Coordinates of C-alpha atoms in Angstrom, one line a residue:
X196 CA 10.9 -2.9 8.2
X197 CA 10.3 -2.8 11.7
X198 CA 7.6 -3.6 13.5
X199 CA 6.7 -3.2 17.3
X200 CA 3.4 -4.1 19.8
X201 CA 2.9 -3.0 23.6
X202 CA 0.1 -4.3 25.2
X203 CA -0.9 -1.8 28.6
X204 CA -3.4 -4.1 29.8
X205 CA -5.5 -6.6 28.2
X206 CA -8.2 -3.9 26.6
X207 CA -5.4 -1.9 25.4
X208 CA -2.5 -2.6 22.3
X209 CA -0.5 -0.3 20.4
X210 CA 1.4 -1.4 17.2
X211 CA 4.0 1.2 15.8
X212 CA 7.1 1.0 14.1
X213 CA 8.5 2.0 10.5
X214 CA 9.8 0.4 6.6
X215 CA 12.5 2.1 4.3
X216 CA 12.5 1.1 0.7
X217 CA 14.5 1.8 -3.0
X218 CA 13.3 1.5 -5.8
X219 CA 14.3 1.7 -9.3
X220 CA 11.9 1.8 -12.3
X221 CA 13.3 1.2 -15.6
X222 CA 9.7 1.0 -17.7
X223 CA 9.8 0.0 -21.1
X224 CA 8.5 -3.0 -23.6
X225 CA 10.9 -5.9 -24.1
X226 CA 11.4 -6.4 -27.5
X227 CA 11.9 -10.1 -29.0
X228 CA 13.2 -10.7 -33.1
X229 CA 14.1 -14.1 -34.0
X230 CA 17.7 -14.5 -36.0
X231 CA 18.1 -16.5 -38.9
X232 CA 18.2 -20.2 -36.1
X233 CA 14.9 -19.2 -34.5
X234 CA 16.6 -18.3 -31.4
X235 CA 14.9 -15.7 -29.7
X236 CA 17.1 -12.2 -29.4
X237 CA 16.0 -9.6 -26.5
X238 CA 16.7 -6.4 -26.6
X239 CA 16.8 -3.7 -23.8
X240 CA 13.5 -1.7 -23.0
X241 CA 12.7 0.5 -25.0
X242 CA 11.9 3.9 -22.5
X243 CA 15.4 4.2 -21.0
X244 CA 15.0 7.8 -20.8
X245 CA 12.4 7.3 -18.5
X246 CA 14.1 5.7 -16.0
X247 CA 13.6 6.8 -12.0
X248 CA 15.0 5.7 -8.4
X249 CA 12.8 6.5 -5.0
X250 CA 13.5 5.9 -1.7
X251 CA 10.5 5.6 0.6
X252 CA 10.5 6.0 4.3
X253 CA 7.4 5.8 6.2
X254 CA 6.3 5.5 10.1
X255 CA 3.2 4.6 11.5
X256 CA 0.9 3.9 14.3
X257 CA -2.4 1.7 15.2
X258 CA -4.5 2.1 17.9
X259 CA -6.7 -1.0 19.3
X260 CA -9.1 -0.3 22.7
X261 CA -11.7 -3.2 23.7
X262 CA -14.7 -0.3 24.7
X263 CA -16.5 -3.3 25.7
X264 CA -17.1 -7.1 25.6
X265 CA -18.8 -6.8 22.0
X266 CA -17.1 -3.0 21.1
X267 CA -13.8 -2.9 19.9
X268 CA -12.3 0.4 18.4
X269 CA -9.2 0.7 16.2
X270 CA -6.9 4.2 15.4
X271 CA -4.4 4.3 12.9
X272 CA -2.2 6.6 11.1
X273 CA 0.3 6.5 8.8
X274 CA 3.5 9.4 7.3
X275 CA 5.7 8.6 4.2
X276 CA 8.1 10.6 2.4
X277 CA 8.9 9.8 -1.2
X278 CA 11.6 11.3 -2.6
X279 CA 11.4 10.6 -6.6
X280 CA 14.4 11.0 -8.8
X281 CA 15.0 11.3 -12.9
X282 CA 18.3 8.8 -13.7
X283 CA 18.3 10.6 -17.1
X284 CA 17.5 14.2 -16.1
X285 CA 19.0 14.8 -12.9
X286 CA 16.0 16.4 -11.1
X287 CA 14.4 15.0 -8.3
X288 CA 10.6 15.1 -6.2
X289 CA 9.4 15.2 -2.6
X290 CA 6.4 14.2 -1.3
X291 CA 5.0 13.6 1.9
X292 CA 2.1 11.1 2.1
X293 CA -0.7 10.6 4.6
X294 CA -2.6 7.5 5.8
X295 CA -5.0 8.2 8.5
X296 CA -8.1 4.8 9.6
X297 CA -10.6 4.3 12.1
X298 CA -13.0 1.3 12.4
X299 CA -15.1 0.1 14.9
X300 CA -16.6 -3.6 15.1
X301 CA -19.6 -4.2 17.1
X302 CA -20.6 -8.0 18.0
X303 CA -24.4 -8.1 18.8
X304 CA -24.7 -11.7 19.3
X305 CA -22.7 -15.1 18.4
X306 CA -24.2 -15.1 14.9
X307 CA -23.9 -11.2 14.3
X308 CA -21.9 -8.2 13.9
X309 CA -21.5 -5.0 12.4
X310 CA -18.4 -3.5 11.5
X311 CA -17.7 0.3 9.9
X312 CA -14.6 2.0 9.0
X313 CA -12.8 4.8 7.0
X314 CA -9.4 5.7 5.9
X315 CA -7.6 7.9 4.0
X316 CA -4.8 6.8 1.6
X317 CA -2.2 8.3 -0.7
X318 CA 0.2 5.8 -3.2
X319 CA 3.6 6.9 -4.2
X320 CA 3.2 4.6 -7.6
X321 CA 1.2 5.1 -10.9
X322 CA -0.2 2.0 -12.4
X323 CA 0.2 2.7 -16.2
X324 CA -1.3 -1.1 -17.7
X325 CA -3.1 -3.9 -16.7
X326 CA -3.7 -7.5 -17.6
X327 CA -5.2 -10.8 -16.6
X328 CA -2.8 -12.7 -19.0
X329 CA -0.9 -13.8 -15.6
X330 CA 1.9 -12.0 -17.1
X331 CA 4.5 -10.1 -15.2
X332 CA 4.1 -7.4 -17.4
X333 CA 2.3 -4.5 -15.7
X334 CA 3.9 -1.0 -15.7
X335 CA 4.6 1.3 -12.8
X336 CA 5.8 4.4 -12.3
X337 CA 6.7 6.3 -9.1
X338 CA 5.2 9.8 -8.3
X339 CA 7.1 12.4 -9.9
X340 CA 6.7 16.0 -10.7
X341 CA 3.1 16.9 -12.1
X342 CA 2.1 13.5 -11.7
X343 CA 1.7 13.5 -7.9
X344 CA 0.4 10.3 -5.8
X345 CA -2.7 9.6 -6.0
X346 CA -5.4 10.2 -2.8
X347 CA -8.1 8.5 -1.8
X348 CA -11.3 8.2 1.0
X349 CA -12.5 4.8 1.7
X350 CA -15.4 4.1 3.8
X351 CA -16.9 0.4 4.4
X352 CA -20.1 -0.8 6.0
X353 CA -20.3 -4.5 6.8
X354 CA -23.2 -6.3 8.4
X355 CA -22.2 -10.0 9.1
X356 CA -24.9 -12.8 9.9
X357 CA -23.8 -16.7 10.4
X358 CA -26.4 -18.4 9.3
X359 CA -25.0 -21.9 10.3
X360 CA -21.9 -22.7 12.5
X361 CA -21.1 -25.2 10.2
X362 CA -21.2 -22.5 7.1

């Protein structure tokens, strides 16, 4: 990961820079049999066949400008390409993936300000389970073949009021 800030004058920053990951999934349920001493045996997981490597690359870009004392904007975008291979199948996916954000914050006063934003997001992984046990034992899966990543549109309104400075 890499990570880089220039700052043109004090209204003005830019943030860009760029991560490379790999990845490899082997999904599959841990299985546990006690033997005749009552020590616990584990066994492999049980989905080998569904076992996957992806490499991630992804640049990106933020934009901050100060419009005003109380007015700040902020720009951002976002590429990735995922590239999603079988270990069992020998076939492979591509996908590229787009992040795009703007906000702006507005400060009225000391005690209150208003802040709105949108983005748009894609994921290159599929969460299959969930629990609160406190667990490691979610599954994921990357993005491959029919099952492509995920998109999304976010958009947040946020109207902030300090009631007390010592709150």
């Amino acid at each position: 990961k890499l990570d880089l800030e220039y700052y043109p004058n004090e209204k003005t920053k830019y943030t860009f820079g760029g991560h490379a990951q790999r990845s490899r999934f082997l999904p599959g349920i841990l299985q546990e049999r006690y033997n005749a001493f009552d020590i616990v045996e584990t066994t492999e997981p049980s989905l080998q066949n569904g076992a996957f490597r992806q490499w991630l690359t992804s640049l990106y870009f933020n934009y901050e400008q100060k419009i005003s004392t109380k007015t700040k904007l902020y720009l951002g975008a976002k590429y990735a390409y995922a590239q999603t291979a079988s270990l069992t199948k020998q076939s492979r996916s591509k996908f590229h993936l787009w992040h795009a954000r703007l906000a702006v914050a507005h400060q009225f006063n000391e005690r209150l300000s208003l802040h709105l934003s949108a983005n748009r997001n894609e994921q290159a992984l599929h969460l299959l389970s969930s629990s609160d046990i406190g667990l490691p034992n979610d599954v994921w899966l990357p993005a491959y073949r029919r099952i492509e990543p995920p998109k999304a549109w976010q958009a947040n309104a946020l109207l902030h009021y300090q009631f007390s400075e010592k709150l």
